Short mmCIF file of N, CA and C in Angstrom, two decimals:
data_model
loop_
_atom_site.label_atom_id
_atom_site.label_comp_id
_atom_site.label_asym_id
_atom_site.label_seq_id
_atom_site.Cartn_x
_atom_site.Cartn_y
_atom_site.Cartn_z
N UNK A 1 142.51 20.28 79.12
CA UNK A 1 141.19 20.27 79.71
C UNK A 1 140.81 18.83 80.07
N UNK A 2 140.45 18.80 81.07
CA UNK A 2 140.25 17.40 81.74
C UNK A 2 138.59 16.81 81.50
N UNK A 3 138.87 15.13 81.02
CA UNK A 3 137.39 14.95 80.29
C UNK A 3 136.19 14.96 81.37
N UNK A 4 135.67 15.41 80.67
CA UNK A 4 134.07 15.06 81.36
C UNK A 4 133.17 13.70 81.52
N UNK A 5 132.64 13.59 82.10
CA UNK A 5 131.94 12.39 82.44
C UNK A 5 130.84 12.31 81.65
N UNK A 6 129.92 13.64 81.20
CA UNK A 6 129.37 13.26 80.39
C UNK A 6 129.50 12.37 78.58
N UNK A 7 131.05 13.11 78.57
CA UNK A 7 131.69 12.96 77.19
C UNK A 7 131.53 11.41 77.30
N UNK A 8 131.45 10.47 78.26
CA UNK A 8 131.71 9.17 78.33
C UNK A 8 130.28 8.48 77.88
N UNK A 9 129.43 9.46 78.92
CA UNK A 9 128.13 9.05 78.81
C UNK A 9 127.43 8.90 77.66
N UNK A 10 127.59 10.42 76.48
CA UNK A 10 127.58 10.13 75.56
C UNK A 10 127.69 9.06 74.42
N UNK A 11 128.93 8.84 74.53
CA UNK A 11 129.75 7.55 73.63
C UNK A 11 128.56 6.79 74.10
N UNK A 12 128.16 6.55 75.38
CA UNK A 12 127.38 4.64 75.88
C UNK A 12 126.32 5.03 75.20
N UNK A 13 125.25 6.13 74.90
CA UNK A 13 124.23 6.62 74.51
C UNK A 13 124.40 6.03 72.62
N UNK A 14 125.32 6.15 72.12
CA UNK A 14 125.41 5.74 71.61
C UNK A 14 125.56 4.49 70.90
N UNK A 15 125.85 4.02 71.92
CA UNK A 15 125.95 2.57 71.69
C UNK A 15 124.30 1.98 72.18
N UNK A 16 123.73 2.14 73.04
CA UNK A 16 122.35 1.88 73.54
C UNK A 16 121.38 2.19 73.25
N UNK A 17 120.36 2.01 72.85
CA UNK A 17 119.23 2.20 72.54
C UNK A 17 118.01 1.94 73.45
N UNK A 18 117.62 2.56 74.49
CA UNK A 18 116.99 2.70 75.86
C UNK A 18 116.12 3.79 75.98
N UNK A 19 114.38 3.39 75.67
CA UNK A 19 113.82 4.39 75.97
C UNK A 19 113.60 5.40 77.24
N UNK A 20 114.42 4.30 78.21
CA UNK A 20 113.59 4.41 79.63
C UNK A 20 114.84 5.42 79.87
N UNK A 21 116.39 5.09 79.71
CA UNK A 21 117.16 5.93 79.71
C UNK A 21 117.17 7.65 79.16
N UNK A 22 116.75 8.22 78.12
CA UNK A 22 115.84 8.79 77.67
C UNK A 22 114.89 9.40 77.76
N UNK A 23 113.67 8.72 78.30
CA UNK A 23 113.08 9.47 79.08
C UNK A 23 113.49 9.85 80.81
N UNK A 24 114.27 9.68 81.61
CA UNK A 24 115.16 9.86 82.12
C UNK A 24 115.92 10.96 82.04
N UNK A 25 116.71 11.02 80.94
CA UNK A 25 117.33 12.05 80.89
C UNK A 25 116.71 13.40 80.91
N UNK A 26 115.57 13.62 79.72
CA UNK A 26 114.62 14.17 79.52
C UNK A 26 113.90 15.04 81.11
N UNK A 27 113.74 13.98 81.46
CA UNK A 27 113.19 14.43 83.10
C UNK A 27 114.02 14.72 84.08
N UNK A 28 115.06 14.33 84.02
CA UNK A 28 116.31 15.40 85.04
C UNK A 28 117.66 14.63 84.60
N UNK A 29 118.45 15.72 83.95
CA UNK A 29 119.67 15.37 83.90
C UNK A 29 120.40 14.72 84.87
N UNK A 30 120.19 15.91 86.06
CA UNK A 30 120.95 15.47 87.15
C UNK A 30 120.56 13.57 87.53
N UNK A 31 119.91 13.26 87.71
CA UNK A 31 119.25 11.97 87.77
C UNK A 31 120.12 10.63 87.16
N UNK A 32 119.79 11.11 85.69
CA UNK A 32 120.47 10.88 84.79
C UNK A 32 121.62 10.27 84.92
N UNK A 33 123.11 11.36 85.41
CA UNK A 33 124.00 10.98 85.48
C UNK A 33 124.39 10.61 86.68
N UNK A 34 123.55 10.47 87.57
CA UNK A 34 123.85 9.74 88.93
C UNK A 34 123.34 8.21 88.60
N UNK A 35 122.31 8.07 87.63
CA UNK A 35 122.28 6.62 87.36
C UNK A 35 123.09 5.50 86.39
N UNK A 36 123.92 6.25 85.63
CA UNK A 36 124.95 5.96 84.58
C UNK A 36 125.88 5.82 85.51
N UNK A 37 126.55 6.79 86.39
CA UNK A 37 127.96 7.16 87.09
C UNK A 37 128.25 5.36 87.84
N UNK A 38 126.59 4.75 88.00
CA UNK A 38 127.05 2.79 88.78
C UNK A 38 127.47 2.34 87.87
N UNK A 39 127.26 2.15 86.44
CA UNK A 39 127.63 1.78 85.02
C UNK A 39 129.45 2.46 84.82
N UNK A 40 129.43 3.66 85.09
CA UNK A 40 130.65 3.89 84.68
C UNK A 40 131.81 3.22 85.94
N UNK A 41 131.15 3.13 87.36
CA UNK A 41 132.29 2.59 88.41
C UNK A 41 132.18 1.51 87.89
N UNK A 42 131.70 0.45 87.49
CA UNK A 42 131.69 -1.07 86.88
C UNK A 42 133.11 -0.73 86.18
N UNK A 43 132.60 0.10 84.96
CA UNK A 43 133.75 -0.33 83.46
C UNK A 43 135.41 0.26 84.76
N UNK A 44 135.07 1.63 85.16
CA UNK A 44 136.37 2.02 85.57
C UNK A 44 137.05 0.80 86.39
N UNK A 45 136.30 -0.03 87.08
CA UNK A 45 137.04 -1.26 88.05
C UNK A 45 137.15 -2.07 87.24
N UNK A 46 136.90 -2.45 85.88
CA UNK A 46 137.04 -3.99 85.26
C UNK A 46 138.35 -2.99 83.83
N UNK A 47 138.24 -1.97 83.71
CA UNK A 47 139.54 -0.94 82.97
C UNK A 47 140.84 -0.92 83.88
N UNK A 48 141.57 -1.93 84.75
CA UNK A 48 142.49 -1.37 85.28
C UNK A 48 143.74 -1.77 84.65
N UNK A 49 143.38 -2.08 83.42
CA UNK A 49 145.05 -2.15 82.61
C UNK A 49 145.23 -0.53 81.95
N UNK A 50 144.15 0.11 82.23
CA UNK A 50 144.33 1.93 81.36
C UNK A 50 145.80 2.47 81.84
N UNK A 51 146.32 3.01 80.85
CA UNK A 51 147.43 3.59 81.29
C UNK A 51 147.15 5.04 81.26
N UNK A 52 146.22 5.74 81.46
CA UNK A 52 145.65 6.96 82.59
C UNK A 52 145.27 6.85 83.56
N UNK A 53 145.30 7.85 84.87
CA UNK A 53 143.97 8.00 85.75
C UNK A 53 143.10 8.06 85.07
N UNK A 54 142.12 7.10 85.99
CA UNK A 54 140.68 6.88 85.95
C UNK A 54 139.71 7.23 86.96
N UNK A 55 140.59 8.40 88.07
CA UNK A 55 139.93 8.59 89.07
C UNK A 55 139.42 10.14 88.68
N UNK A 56 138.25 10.61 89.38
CA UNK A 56 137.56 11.82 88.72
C UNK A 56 136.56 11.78 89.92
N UNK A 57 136.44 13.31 90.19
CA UNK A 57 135.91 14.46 91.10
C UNK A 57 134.56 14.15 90.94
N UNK A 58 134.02 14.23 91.54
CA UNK A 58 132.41 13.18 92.01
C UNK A 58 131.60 14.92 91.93
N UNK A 59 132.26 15.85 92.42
CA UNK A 59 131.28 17.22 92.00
C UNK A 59 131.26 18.10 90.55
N UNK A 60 132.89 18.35 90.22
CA UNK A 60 132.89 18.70 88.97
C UNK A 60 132.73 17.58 87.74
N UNK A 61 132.61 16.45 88.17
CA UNK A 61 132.35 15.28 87.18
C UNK A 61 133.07 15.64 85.72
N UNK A 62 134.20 15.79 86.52
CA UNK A 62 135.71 15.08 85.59
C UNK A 62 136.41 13.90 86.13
N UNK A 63 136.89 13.91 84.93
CA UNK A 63 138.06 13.14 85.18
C UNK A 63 139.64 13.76 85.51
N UNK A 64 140.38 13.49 86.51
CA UNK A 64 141.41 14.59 86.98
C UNK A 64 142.33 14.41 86.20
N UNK A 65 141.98 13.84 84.49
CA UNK A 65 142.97 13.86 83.37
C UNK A 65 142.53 13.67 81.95
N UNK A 66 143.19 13.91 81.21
CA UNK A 66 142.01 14.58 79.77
C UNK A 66 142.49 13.04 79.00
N UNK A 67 141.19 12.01 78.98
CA UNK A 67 141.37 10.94 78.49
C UNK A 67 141.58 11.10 77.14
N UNK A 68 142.48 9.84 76.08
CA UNK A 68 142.29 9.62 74.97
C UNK A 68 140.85 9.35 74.18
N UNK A 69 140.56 9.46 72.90
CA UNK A 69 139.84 8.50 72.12
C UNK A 69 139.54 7.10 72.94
N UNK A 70 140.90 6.39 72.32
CA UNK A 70 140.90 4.65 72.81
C UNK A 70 140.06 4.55 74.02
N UNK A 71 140.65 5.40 75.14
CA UNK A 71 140.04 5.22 76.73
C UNK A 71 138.41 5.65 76.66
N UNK A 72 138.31 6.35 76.40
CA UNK A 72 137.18 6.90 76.25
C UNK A 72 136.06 5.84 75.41
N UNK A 73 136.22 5.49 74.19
CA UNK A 73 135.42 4.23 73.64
C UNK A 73 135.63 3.14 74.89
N UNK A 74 136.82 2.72 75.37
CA UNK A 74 136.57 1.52 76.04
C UNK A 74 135.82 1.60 77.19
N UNK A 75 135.90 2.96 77.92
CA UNK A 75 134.78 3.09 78.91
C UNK A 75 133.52 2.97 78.21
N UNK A 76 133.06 3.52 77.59
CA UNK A 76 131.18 3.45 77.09
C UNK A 76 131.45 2.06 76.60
N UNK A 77 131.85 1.09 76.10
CA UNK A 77 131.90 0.05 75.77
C UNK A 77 131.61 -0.79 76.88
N UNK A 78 132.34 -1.30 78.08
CA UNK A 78 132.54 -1.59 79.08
C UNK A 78 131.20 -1.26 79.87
N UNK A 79 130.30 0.53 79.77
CA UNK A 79 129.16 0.59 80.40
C UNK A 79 128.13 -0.25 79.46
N UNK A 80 128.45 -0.14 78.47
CA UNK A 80 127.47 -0.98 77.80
C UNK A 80 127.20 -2.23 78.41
N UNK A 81 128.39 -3.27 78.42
CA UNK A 81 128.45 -4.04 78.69
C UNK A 81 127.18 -4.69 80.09
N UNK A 82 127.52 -3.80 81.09
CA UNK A 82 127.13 -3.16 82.20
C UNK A 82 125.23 -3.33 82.13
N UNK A 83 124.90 -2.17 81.03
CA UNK A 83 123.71 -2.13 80.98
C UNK A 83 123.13 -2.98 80.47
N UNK A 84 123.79 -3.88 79.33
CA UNK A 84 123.21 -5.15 78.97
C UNK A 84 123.10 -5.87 79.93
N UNK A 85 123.82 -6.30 80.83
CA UNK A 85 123.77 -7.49 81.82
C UNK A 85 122.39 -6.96 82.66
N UNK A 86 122.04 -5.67 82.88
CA UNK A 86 121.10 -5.39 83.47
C UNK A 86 119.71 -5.47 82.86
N UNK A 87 119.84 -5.44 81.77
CA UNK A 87 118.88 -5.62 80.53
C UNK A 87 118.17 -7.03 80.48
N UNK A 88 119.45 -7.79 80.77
CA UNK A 88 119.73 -9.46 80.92
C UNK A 88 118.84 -9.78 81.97
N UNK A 89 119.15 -9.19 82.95
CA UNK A 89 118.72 -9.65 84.30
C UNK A 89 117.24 -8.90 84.73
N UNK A 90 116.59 -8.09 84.02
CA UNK A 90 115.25 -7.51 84.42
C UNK A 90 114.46 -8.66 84.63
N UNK A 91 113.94 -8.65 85.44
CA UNK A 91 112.56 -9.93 86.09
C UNK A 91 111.50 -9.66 85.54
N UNK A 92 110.91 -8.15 84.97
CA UNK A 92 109.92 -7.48 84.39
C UNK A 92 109.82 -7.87 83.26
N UNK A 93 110.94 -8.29 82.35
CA UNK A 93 110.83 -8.76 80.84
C UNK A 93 110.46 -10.03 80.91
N UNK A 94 110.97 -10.98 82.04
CA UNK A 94 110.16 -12.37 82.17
C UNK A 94 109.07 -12.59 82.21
N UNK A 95 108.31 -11.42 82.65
CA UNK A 95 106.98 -11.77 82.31
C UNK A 95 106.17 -11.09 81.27
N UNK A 96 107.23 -11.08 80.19
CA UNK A 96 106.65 -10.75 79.04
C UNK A 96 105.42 -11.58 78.01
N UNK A 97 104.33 -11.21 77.81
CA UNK A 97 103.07 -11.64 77.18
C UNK A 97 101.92 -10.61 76.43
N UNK A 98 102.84 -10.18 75.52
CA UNK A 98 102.26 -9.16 74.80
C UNK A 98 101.42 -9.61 73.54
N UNK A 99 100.23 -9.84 73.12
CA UNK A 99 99.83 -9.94 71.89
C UNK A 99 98.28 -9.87 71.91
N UNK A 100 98.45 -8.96 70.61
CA UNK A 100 97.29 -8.62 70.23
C UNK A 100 97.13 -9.14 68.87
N UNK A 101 96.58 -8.62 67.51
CA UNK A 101 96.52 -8.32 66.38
C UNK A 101 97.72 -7.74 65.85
N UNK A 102 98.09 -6.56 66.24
CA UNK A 102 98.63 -5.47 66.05
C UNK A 102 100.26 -5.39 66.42
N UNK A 103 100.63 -6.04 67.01
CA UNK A 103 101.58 -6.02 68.39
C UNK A 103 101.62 -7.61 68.90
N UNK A 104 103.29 -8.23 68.28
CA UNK A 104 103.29 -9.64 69.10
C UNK A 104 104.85 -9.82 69.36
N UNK A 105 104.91 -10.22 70.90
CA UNK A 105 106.12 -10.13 71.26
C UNK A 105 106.54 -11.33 71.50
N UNK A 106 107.94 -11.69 71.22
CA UNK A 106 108.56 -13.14 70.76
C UNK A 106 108.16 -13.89 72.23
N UNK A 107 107.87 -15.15 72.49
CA UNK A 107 107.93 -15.40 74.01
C UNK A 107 108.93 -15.24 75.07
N UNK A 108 108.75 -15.35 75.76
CA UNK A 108 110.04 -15.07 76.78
C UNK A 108 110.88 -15.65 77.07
N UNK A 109 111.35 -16.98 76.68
CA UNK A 109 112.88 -17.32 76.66
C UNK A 109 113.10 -16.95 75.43
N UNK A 110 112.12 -17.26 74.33
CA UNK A 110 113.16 -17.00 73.30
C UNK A 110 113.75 -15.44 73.14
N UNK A 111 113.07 -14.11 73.84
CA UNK A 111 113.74 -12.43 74.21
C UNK A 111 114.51 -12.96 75.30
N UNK A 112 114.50 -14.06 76.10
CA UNK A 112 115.52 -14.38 77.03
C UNK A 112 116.92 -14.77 76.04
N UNK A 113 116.62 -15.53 75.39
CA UNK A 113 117.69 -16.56 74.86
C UNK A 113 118.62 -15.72 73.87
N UNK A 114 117.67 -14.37 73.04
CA UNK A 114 118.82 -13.56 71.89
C UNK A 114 119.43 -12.53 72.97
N UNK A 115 118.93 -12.26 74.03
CA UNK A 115 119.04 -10.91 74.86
C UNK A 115 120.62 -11.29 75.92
N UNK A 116 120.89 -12.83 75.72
CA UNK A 116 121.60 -13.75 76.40
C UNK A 116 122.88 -13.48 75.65
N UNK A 117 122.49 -14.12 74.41
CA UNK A 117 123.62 -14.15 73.39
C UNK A 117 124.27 -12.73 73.08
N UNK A 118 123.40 -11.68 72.87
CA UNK A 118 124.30 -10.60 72.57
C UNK A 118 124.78 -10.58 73.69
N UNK A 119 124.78 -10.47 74.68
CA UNK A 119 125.26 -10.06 76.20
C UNK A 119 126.71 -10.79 76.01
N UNK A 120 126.70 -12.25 75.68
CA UNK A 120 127.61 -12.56 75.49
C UNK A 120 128.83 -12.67 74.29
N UNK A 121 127.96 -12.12 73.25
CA UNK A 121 128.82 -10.87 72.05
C UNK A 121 129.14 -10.13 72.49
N UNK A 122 128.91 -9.21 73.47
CA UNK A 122 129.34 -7.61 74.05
C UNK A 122 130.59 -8.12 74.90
N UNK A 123 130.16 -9.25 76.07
CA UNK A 123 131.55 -9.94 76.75
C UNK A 123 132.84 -10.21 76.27
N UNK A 124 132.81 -11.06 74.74
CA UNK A 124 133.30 -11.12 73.94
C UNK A 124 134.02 -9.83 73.75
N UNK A 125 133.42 -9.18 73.15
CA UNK A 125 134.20 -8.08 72.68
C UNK A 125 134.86 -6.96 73.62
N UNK A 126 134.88 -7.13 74.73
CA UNK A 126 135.09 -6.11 75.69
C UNK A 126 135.94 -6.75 76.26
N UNK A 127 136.37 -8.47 76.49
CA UNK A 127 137.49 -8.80 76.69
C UNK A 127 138.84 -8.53 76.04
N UNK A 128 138.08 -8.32 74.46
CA UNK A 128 138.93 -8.43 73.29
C UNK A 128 139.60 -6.98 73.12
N UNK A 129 138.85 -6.29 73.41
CA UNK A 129 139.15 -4.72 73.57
C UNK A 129 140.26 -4.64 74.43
N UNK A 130 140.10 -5.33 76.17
CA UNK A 130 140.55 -5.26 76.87
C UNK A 130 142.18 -6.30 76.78
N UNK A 131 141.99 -6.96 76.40
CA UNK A 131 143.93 -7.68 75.46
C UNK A 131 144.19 -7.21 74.63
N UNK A 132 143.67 -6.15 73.81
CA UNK A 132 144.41 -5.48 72.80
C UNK A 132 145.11 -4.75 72.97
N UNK A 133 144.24 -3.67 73.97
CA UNK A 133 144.70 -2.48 74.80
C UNK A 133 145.99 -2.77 76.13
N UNK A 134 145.70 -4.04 76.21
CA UNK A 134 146.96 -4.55 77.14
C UNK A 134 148.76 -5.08 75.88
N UNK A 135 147.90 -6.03 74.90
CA UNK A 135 149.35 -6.11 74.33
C UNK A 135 149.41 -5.10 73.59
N UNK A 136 148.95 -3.63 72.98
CA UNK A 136 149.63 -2.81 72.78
C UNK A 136 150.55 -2.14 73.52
N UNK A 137 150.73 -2.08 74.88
CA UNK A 137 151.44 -1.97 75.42
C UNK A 137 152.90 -1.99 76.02
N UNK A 138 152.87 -3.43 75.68
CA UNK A 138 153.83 -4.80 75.98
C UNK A 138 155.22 -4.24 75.29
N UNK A 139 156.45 -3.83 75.62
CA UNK A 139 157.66 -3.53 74.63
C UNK A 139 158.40 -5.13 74.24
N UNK A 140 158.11 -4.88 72.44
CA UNK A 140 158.13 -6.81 72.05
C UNK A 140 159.44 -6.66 72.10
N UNK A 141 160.39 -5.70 71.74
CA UNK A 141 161.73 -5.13 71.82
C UNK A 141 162.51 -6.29 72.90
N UNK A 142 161.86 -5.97 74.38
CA UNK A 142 162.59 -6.58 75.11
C UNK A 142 162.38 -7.94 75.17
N UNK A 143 161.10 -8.22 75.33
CA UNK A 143 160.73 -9.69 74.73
C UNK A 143 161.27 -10.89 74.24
N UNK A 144 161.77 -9.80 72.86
CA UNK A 144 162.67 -10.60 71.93
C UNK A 144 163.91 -11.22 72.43
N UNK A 145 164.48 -10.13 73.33
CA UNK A 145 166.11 -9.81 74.02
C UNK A 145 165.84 -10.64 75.30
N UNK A 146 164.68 -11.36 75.67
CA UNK A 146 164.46 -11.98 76.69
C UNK A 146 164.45 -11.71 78.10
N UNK A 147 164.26 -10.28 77.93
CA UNK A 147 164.11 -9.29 79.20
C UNK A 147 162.77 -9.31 79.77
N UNK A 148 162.07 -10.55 80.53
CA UNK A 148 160.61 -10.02 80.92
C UNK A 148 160.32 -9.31 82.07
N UNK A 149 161.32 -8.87 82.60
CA UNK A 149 160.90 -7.83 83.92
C UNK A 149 159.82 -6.56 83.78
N UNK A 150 159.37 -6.05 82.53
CA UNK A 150 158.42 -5.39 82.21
C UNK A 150 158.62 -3.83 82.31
N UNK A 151 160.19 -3.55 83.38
CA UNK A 151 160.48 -2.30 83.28
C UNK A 151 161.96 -1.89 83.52
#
């Protein structure tokens, strides 16, 4: 059975914590996954060491091959990535100036400056994902024997 696109979507849901996403969903699925699916073409074009197809039917919203685990985390990982940078880049949070009594929000470089750094923890780690998943690959066999033609 060939994976679903939502199954992907999922995993990123998990990783994210997004009210606006959420309410979103809430209000039309369909919506929903037409606004994730720019998030998922990101990870699928910056995933091209996967050793599956990564290409998938835009109506039945599969994938035209039943991904692993591994593939599957590294896509929602990768959208993460994705939605942070967009998170990063909202112009709306720059003009953040919230405070009352009740309610006080850090100033705005400094939600600029941690919102920066994880972004670049997530980079971090999605490179790291992405050379792991490549030298697992690698046969050290031939390596050793000094064969680097690769096949």
């Amino acid at each position: 059975m060939n994976t679903s696109l939502k199954e992907i979507y999922d995993l990123f849901m998990m990783l994210v914590s997004d009210y606006r996403l959420i309410d979103l969903f809430n209000t039309s699925e369909v919506d929903f996954d037409t606004y994730l699916e720019a998030w998922l073409i990101f990870a699928i074009s910056e995933f091209d060491v996967c050793d599956e197809s990564l290409e998938y039917d835009q109506y039945t919203m599969t994938f035209n091959t039943c991904l692993n685990s591994k593939n599957k985390t590294i896509l929602a990982t990768l959208m993460m990535k994705y939605w942070l940078q967009k998170v990063v880049n909202d112009i709306t949070q720059m003009n953040l100036h919230i405070t009352d009594r009740d309610f006080k929000m850090p100033s705005e470089a400094q939600n600029l400056r941690e919102k920066v750094a994880h972004l670049n923890v997530v980079k971090e780690q999605c490179s790291q994902l992405l050379s792991d998943y490549s030298y697992r690959r690698v046969n050290w066999s031939e390596w050793f024997n000094q064969e680097f033609s690769g096949g």
